[in-house]
Structures are given as C-alpha cells and as structure tokens.
Amino acid sequence: MKLGFFTQRYCTVEISHRCLRTQEWRTSRGRCSRPPFLIPSLPPGTLSLTTRAMASSSDRNPPPFSVSEQSEPGLSDMADGDSDDGEDIFVSNSFQNHPASVSRGVSQPEVAADLFSKAAAAAKPNGVHSDDDDDDDLFAEAQADLSSDTSGSSARKDLSTSSGFPSARSPADLLPTSLEQLEEEEAKESFDVDVAVTNPEKVGDGMNAYVAYKVSTRTSLPMFKSKVFTARRRFSDFLGLYEKLSAKQSLHGCIIPPPPEKSVVGMTKVKVGMDDPSSVEFVEKRRAALERYLQRIVSHPLLLQDPDVREFLEREDLPRALNTQALSGAGFLKMINRASDAVSKMTIKMNESDSWFEDKFQEVDMEEQQLRKLQAVVDSLVNHRKELCVNTAVFAKSIAMLGNSEDNTALSRALSQLAEVEDKMEQLHQEQAGSDFFIFAELLADYIRLLGAVRGCFDQRVRAWQRWQEAQSTLQKKREAEAKLLWANKPDKLHQAKEEITEWETKVTQYERDFDRIGMTVRKEVLRFEKQKAKDFKRQIIKYLEAMLQSQQRLIKFWEAFQPEAKAIA
Amino acid sequence: MMQEEVNEATSVLSVYGHTIKVTEVLQDGDTLTFIIVSQKLSGTGEYHVDRTYEDFEWLQQHLYAQEDVPGLQGVIFPPLPVRPQVNASAKVMKQLGFLGLGEWQPYCKALETFLRQVAAHSILKKNKTLEVFLTSTDPPGRQKLRRNIFNRLSQAVEGLWKEGHKDVDEFFHTERDHNLVLTGHTRTAAEKFLDVVLTEQKIAVACGHFAAALHICVENGEDPEKKAFSRVCVKLSEVFDSIKKNMTSIAVNDMNTLGLGLDLDSRYLEAEKEMLFRRTCKLVELENARKNAERAKPVKKNAMEEVKKAAEGEFEQICKVAKQEIVQLNQERVEMLQKNLIQWCEQQLQTAKEGADAYNQHLQAFIAMA
C-alpha cells in the first residue's frame, strides 16, 4: 500500500456512462495512464454507488457473494489473498479516520456513509459484480468514491492506493466482468425489424440513368410510424447514410457496417442496358449487398436508434446525398487506410497501457489478411465453376450433333438424352457457381470490409486519446503560464489565466471521458462483432451445404433417369 | 533366335486374348516401359514381358506388312495410340487427349485395348508377331521395316484428292460420307469432354487450396468467440475436402468410362477412314488399269489385261473384307459406347450418392454445432 503518488503510475478508474440504448447508467472499470497529478473532478455520487444501485436493479443474477464472511472486519477471506493490502486499503480509506469495518461492502463503513446511503437502500450486499474480481472492484470503488469526496490534487492518493489491488492485474482481467454482463444484455436484445431490398429498376435514360431499389421494412417497434412500409432508394442514398453515421460523435467507437463499393464499370454497363447477363449479375450482386448492409445496420442496437437510419427507411423523399466522393473507386478500404496512416503519423504516440487493444488490433489485421487469401481462392473456384458451365454446354451440343448423325436409333436416342442431361447439369453448375459466389465470396468480401471498419474504430479511439493528451498538455502550459503570472504579479492577466485553466480542466475531463467511453464502446463492439461473425459464417455454411445437398439430389435423379436409356441401347 | 521363333508353326495365339493386361508403366528418364501380362492357354501361368512404344510400333508395322493375306487392305486396323511423351508439349498433350491424363493409366488402358483387339481379330491374330510380342522375353527387333504401304505420311503425300473420288458402290458411298461426318463429330465430342474433365480437375484443386487456406485461420486461444470461429473454419475445411474428393471422383469416372470410350471410338473411326481411303486408292488404280487395258496397243494388250485382272481381283477381295469389317465395326461401336455409357452412369450415380451422404453428414454436424 502506497499512499505516495509517485510510486504508482497507474490507477484503476471506474467509469460510468449512460447506455444509449436503455438509458441506464452503466459502470465499467479501466486502467488509465493519466499522470498522477490529474484527477477527474467528478461530481460526487456519480460513481459506482449510484450506478451500483441502478445496476443491481437490472436483472442480472450475480453469483452469491460469500455473504457469511462479510461480518469480519478486514478481508481475510479475500479471494486473491492480498489480505494485507486489503487491510491497508481500508486503513488508508480511513484517513478519514474510520476504523476499517468495511468488509466486502456489506457493512458499510461510516466513512462513506453518505455515499453508500443511497445504495444501502436499494443495493443488495453483493449487488453489482458477479465474479471473483469483485474484491478488487470494491477497493477501486471505495477509492473512487472517496476520491469523489475530495477535490483537487490531494485526492490523488486514494486513487493510487490501488496497491491492494495487485498491479499485475490488468483491466482485461477485470473487464470480463462487465463484458459478461454486456453479453447477457446482448442476448436479451431481440430485434423486431426486417428489411429487404428488392425490385431494382432502371430510372431515366443514357448516362444520367440510375437504378432505384425498393427498401421494404417490417417492424413491431413503436418508434416507427407504421408496421410495414417501403421506400425507393438509389445507391448514393445508401452511401449517404453511411457518411452521416460515420460522422457522428455519438457513434464513435461503433463498428458501422460499410456499404458496398461504387463501380464505374458496373454502372456504365447498366446505364447502357440491363439485359445482358453481366449487367444482371452486377445488379443482383449489388442488390444483395445493399440488403445485407441494411440488415447489419438494423441489427445493431445503437444504429437502429439513430434518427438518420429511421429517416432512411421511412421517409418518402430523401434529399440527394451529394458528398459521396470519399467512397469512390476502391473506396471504403482506401479511406480507412488513409485515415489509419494519418493517425499513425501523429506526433504523440499512444502509450498503450491496455494490451487488450494492441493485441486485438494485431488480431484484426492478421485476420483481414487471412480472409483476403481465402477470398482469392474462392474467386478462382468461382471462375472454374463458370468455366465448367460453359464447357458442359459446349459438350452437350457436341453430343447432340453426334446423336443426330448416328444410324443406330437406340444409340442416337441415348446420345440425345445424354445431351439433355448435360444441359441440365450445366444449369446445376450455374447454380453451384452462384452459390459459391453469393455465399462465400461475398461473405468474405463483406467481412474484409467490416474488419476495415473495426480498424477504423480503433483509430477513433487513438484519436480520442490524442485529443485528450493534447488537452492535458495545453492545460499544463496554462498552469505554467499562471505560475509565471503569479510570480510576475499581474492580477488582471491572472484572472484570465485562471479562467482558461478552468476551461481546459473541463475539456480534459470531457476528453478523458470520451476516450474511456470510446474504449468501452470499442470493446463491446468487438465482442459483438466476433460473436456475429461466428454466427454469420455458420449460418452461411449451413445455407451452402443445404444448397449442395439439393444439387446432389437433383444430380442423382438425372443419373437415375438416364440409366434406363443407356441400358436400352442395343 | 528371334527368326526361329517367328518361323515356328504356331499359327494360334498361346494366350487368352481377353486376359492381356498392361499392368504397369515404368518411367526411366524420358523412356516409358510397359509391363504386359497374359494368361497361358495351357493354364500353367502367365507371361510377363516389358515393352516400349517402339515395340508396339514394330508390331503394328508387321501387321501392316503381312504378305499373302488377301484383302488385307480392307482391314480396319486397331488403332495404336500416339507416341507418349514425358513432359509433353501442349501440342502433344492435345494429340494425346484423354490418354495424356493421370499417370498414364488411361494410356495403359488404351494399349491394352489395342492388344486385345489385335488378338481378337480374325485375320490379324493369325500373325505370328503378336505371339512373339506377348511371349518373348527379349524385346522384339526394333528395326523399321523398309517397305510400308501403310505409312501415313506417304498416303498423305499420294494425294488427298483421291478421297473425294466418286464411288461405284452405293454401300461404300454412303459409308464414306457417314464416316466423314461421324469422325468429325466424335472427335469434337471427345475434345469437348476432355475440356469438361480438365475443368473438373481444376475445381478439385481449388477446393483443396481452400481447405488448406482455412487452416491458417485456425487460432489457438482461450477466447470463446475465437474458439467458435476456429471450429467453424476447421469444419468448413473438412467440407471442402469432401467436395474435392467428390469432384476428383467425378473426373476419374468421366475419364475411365466415357472419356476412354469416346477416345477409342474417335480413333477407330479414323482407322476406318484410312481403310476406306486405301480402298478408294485401289479403286483409282483399278480404273486406271481398265483404261490402260482398253487403250493398250495390241502388243501390250495382254499384259494390260493381266494387270487389270489382278487389280480387279484385289479390289474385290478388299471390298469383301471391308464390308465385313464395316458391319462388325458398326456393331462393336454401339456395344462399346453402350457399355461405357452404362458404366459411366453407374459410377457417377454412385459418386453422387456418396457425395450426398457426405454433405448431409457435414450439414448435420454444423447444425448440431453450438
């Protein structure tokens, strides 16, 4: 236990935020790399206790805390065995001079009696946390609570007394608590919104022509004006929606699904005429991609709440989105990569104290490369299947001609039948190629883009950190300036300096909050993404296997039908 | 020593023709050696001999060059496959067609068929060279025979204009036309089928790559989501291994039945075409002889008449043999194609059923996966 702030570089902080979806306050903990002399001046009572009260009222079921041991003073039954430290902490807590009678939160210490009082009313003893990490959490809580009592730099000590909290413990160990909780919440979410994109229609003529799609929504959510409705949208509308969503501060840290890419070649073909097979294929590919894009958006809890999303689905006439240049060409991923480069070129390198983010970022990067490799193989597979279609058709024709020139009638007929069988097989191969393409190739392409979006939100977090650091350094400068003015004794300038300090202190607080919030969001989003990915892949594979099985059954029927014909040749 | 063997009065083959097998092919640098096994008629065992392509050519030349066989030119000779080449050029591969696939297994089958057809041919099996070929431990002589009326090159040079020469016989006239059409269509069908099989093989290879590539996505880790995804990748890899196996089977079935069938058919029709050409050449010769005999001056008249009579006799013989051969070929062709089509259908049906079973199992496994 070290009260001295110089020995501790890190401290655990409890961050509270308001869940945008449920409007409930949530708590989480993190490790911050803030320099010791800065303490968030949080209004009293915002932390944990109130949160705990709120949280406990949600329907989580924390495993039973060892309540029976609560009565003991001190923490001899601490799971992590750091009982000495534990006692220290409580001793240190009682620098407000309350002898430690705080066990794990049951018998509330008088020290923070007022803080606990609210909680005491509603909180169960083992209110918040559902696993062993609770011990540490509590300490952190207690400290944070205490810190909120004090103001200014003196309070920094308590925050740094997470010494009872073994510094080896990283937030990653703690966070699973909240992540598990988040997971439970995710499971409870059920989205009652179905979207479909259908009926592509060419509108207009010549080079100004475009394709309009019908976007149909079916929902039981009250926030929509009706239960079933449709709207006509064009491709740039979808891009415009993405632009709006990705610019929103409130959605920073979220993995916003990227739209399909622009294609000058594809669209030019369509403008010329929608009838040839390559145009048809292009339009179908795009329609399916737009549908998946919307489905991903509405299945995201935060995005579904967004008014722009609602407007996109509901509004009769949507103003044209003009600012879609950023998504031209190879578009989306280029944009992400450019942004990434910009971030990495910034002078203040992020001092990543949380290895989770670094590790995850590496994973995401590696995964993207792996998926690209898979995509290349699938593309070649799709091409071969298409080739097989063509070759089968040509073979069928050659067999038909051979059958026609044969004298022997039975042989002639058998060969004609064979030609028909081969024609049917060409159909099968065609469907198989479609299956390979739409199920796998597009799945991989979607996820490569999504991984780009994941990288994007990591970058947003880094930028938030940088903004915070810059604010801190500005604040530092302002303080130094103030000190100079004090010494130089210029009262009027001093007043302004003090004002600026206050302003920047607020900013620092705000930016730190933003940073923590984004960090939390990113973690939550990544978890959700990984879950979704496993589910998505599994679902697509099942679809693929079902299609394959059906193909095989039909193939069996073809051969069974041909068999008697072959035998009949005499 | 070999001469003695040839002069022996063995006019009948001492092995069962239908038991001839080309069991193996050995590769030594650029040379391919084929092992041929046949069952002795006496029931006392087998003959094992090793032969190269040159030996086969030697056999073929001897068959062509037989003397004192009336109407030999009317025979539709069983076609010998094109010379095989290790690390063949694209042109040679195209010529080989189906026979160039796999590790020479289709090629061995084609050689086997050639030997069996020779052994089964009423006229050709009487030739002693086949016996030598199948039973002599030493490889038969590899010297080329000096005179070969069947040299394809010389035929081509002699003048393809004769091909279009009008016929005197309705039967042959029809047959020539028919053969021309059939040969073209069969060759095309064989080529297009080869394209199909090659693409099937490419798909199998791509599936194998995909299955392998999926393994790089498998990660070790405690993260439950990562584990779930890794499991998915592993299982999907197994699916694609199945697909690869299925596709490979399909290609092999195609190759061994209909592929070989179309290939053989195509080569036999070419052999028939060559026979018909020889007959046409003889017809031209005969017509010339007749003209000469007519126009001959009294001094030469008798000689010309002799030549004319000889030509007439030969031509008649050839036509007689040719007719038999044609009838037989047409019958055998149909039988052969039927057999191949039935076999093809059965094998593909079997493969399709196995595929369906495999995919069903995978599907159930995925659905059951947490």
GROMACS .gro file of C-alpha atoms in nm, chain A residues 183 360 363 366-367 369-371 373-375 377-378 380-381 384-385 387-388 391-392 394-395 398-399 401-402 405-408 411 414-415 418 422 425 429 436 440 444 527 530-534 537-538 541-546 548-549 552-553 555-560 562-563 566-570, chain B residues 175 178 181-182 185-186 188-190 192-193 195-197 199-200 202-203 206-207 209-210 213-214 216-219 223 225-226 228-229 232 236 239-240 243 246-247 250 258 262 265 330 333-334 337-338 341-342 344-346 348-349 351-357 359-360 362-363 366-370:
model
  144
  183GLU     CA    1  -2.303  -1.028  -2.323
  360LYS     CA    2  -0.689  -0.709  -3.067
  363GLU     CA    3  -0.554  -0.991  -3.450
  366MET     CA    4  -0.396  -1.062  -3.933
  367GLU     CA    5  -0.748  -1.179  -3.979
  369GLN     CA    6  -0.503  -1.080  -4.442
  370GLN     CA    7  -0.623  -1.434  -4.387
  371LEU     CA    8  -0.963  -1.354  -4.526
  373LYS     CA    9  -0.620  -1.515  -4.900
  374LEU     CA   10  -0.941  -1.711  -4.868
  375GLN     CA   11  -1.113  -1.465  -5.096
  377VAL     CA   12  -0.904  -1.893  -5.357
  378VAL     CA   13  -1.281  -1.861  -5.365
  380SER     CA   14  -1.062  -1.881  -5.855
  381LEU     CA   15  -1.309  -2.151  -5.756
  384HIS     CA   16  -1.358  -2.255  -6.260
  385ARG     CA   17  -1.721  -2.332  -6.195
  387GLU     CA   18  -1.582  -2.237  -6.693
  388LEU     CA   19  -1.738  -2.575  -6.619
  391ASN     CA   20  -1.767  -2.641  -7.118
  392THR     CA   21  -2.065  -2.853  -7.021
  394VAL     CA   22  -2.046  -2.696  -7.543
  395PHE     CA   23  -2.011  -3.067  -7.472
  398SER     CA   24  -2.140  -3.180  -7.947
  399ILE     CA   25  -2.315  -3.487  -7.808
  401MET     CA   26  -2.478  -3.344  -8.300
  402LEU     CA   27  -2.320  -3.684  -8.260
  405SER     CA   28  -2.560  -3.840  -8.705
  406GLU     CA   29  -2.576  -4.189  -8.555
  407ASP     CA   30  -2.754  -4.455  -8.752
  408ASN     CA   31  -2.843  -4.684  -8.470
  411LEU     CA   32  -2.774  -4.512  -7.963
  414ALA     CA   33  -2.940  -4.231  -7.583
  415LEU     CA   34  -2.697  -3.968  -7.701
  418LEU     CA   35  -2.733  -3.752  -7.270
  422GLU     CA   36  -2.568  -3.243  -6.975
  425MET     CA   37  -2.609  -3.031  -6.542
  429HIS     CA   38  -2.319  -2.594  -6.231
  436ASP     CA   39  -2.009  -2.034  -5.424
  440PHE     CA   40  -1.875  -1.743  -4.980
  444LEU     CA   41  -1.558  -1.288  -4.729
  527LEU     CA   42  -1.714  -0.865  -2.875
  530GLU     CA   43  -1.684  -1.162  -3.311
  531LYS     CA   44  -1.998  -1.326  -3.195
  532GLN     CA   45  -2.180  -1.208  -3.501
  533LYS     CA   46  -1.903  -1.329  -3.726
  534ALA     CA   47  -1.906  -1.683  -3.593
  537PHE     CA   48  -2.024  -1.784  -4.105
  538LYS     CA   49  -2.200  -2.077  -3.954
  541ILE     CA   50  -2.214  -2.253  -4.438
  542ILE     CA   51  -2.536  -2.426  -4.346
  543LYS     CA   52  -2.705  -2.248  -4.635
  544TYR     CA   53  -2.427  -2.362  -4.865
  545LEU     CA   54  -2.446  -2.722  -4.752
  546GLU     CA   55  -2.820  -2.725  -4.794
  548MET     CA   56  -2.512  -2.852  -5.222
  549LEU     CA   57  -2.725  -3.131  -5.086
  552GLN     CA   58  -2.669  -3.365  -5.533
  553GLN     CA   59  -3.022  -3.495  -5.501
  555LEU     CA   60  -2.795  -3.490  -5.987
  556ILE     CA   61  -2.888  -3.834  -5.857
  557LYS     CA   62  -3.227  -3.802  -6.023
  558PHE     CA   63  -3.067  -3.709  -6.354
  559TRP     CA   64  -2.843  -4.013  -6.349
  560GLU     CA   65  -3.124  -4.242  -6.243
  562PHE     CA   66  -3.052  -4.166  -6.779
  563GLN     CA   67  -2.966  -4.518  -6.669
  566ALA     CA   68  -2.819  -4.623  -7.161
  567LYS     CA   69  -2.928  -4.980  -7.100
  568ALA     CA   70  -3.179  -4.965  -7.383
  569ILE     CA   71  -2.910  -4.925  -7.647
  570ALA     CA   72  -2.899  -5.242  -7.848
  745GLU     CA   73  -2.033  -4.535  -9.565
  748HIS     CA   74  -2.122  -4.126  -9.296
  751VAL     CA   75  -1.946  -3.689  -9.055
  752LEU     CA   76  -1.915  -3.926  -8.762
  755HIS     CA   77  -1.845  -3.521  -8.451
  756THR     CA   78  -1.684  -3.789  -8.240
  758THR     CA   79  -1.523  -3.289  -8.134
  759ALA     CA   80  -1.723  -3.464  -7.862
  760ALA     CA   81  -1.406  -3.623  -7.725
  762LYS     CA   82  -1.511  -3.107  -7.553
  763PHE     CA   83  -1.545  -3.380  -7.297
  765ASP     CA   84  -1.228  -2.979  -7.156
  766VAL     CA   85  -1.502  -3.068  -6.910
  767VAL     CA   86  -1.279  -3.316  -6.728
  769THR     CA   87  -1.210  -2.809  -6.557
  770GLU     CA   88  -1.342  -3.060  -6.305
  772LYS     CA   89  -0.917  -2.758  -6.166
  773ILE     CA   90  -1.217  -2.725  -5.937
  776ALA     CA   91  -0.914  -2.512  -5.596
  777CYS     CA   92  -1.122  -2.686  -5.330
  779HIS     CA   93  -0.647  -2.495  -5.174
  780PHE     CA   94  -0.948  -2.355  -4.994
  783ALA     CA   95  -0.617  -2.197  -4.658
  784LEU     CA   96  -0.887  -2.233  -4.395
  786ILE     CA   97  -0.440  -2.068  -4.143
  787CYS     CA   98  -0.747  -1.906  -3.992
  788VAL     CA   99  -0.748  -2.150  -3.706
  789GLU     CA  100  -0.604  -1.996  -3.394
  793ASP     CA  101  -1.134  -1.663  -2.619
  795GLU     CA  102  -1.558  -1.649  -2.971
  796LYS     CA  103  -1.223  -1.720  -3.128
  798ALA     CA  104  -1.610  -2.087  -3.204
  799PHE     CA  105  -1.481  -1.932  -3.523
  802VAL     CA  106  -1.620  -2.329  -3.793
  806LEU     CA  107  -1.557  -2.596  -4.327
  809VAL     CA  108  -1.641  -2.988  -4.608
  810PHE     CA  109  -1.416  -2.869  -4.886
  813ILE     CA  110  -1.607  -3.159  -5.216
  816ASN     CA  111  -1.623  -3.583  -5.486
  817MET     CA  112  -1.503  -3.373  -5.777
  820ILE     CA  113  -1.637  -3.737  -6.092
  828LEU     CA  114  -1.700  -4.217  -7.140
  832LEU     CA  115  -1.510  -4.150  -7.697
  835ASP     CA  116  -1.440  -4.450  -8.090
  900ASN     CA  117  -2.064  -5.053  -8.652
  903ARG     CA  118  -1.901  -4.938  -8.172
  904VAL     CA  119  -2.254  -4.935  -8.048
  907LEU     CA  120  -2.046  -4.699  -7.639
  908GLN     CA  121  -2.337  -4.862  -7.462
  911LEU     CA  122  -2.239  -4.512  -7.106
  912ILE     CA  123  -2.386  -4.764  -6.865
  914TRP     CA  124  -2.032  -4.406  -6.664
  915CYS     CA  125  -2.384  -4.361  -6.546
  916GLU     CA  126  -2.345  -4.621  -6.271
  918GLN     CA  127  -2.146  -4.120  -6.147
  919LEU     CA  128  -2.464  -4.225  -5.973
  921THR     CA  129  -2.036  -4.091  -5.665
  922ALA     CA  130  -2.338  -3.860  -5.645
  923LYS     CA  131  -2.493  -4.074  -5.372
  924GLU     CA  132  -2.169  -4.078  -5.176
  925GLY     CA  133  -2.144  -3.703  -5.215
  926ALA     CA  134  -2.498  -3.653  -5.090
  927ASP     CA  135  -2.425  -3.867  -4.786
  929TYR     CA  136  -2.270  -3.339  -4.743
  930ASN     CA  137  -2.561  -3.445  -4.531
  932HIS     CA  138  -2.146  -3.225  -4.266
  933LEU     CA  139  -2.473  -3.035  -4.263
  936PHE     CA  140  -2.287  -2.788  -3.850
  937ILE     CA  141  -2.643  -2.764  -3.732
  938ALA     CA  142  -2.552  -2.950  -3.416
  939MET     CA  143  -2.257  -2.724  -3.355
  940ALA     CA  144  -2.318  -2.485  -3.068
   0.00000   0.00000   0.00000
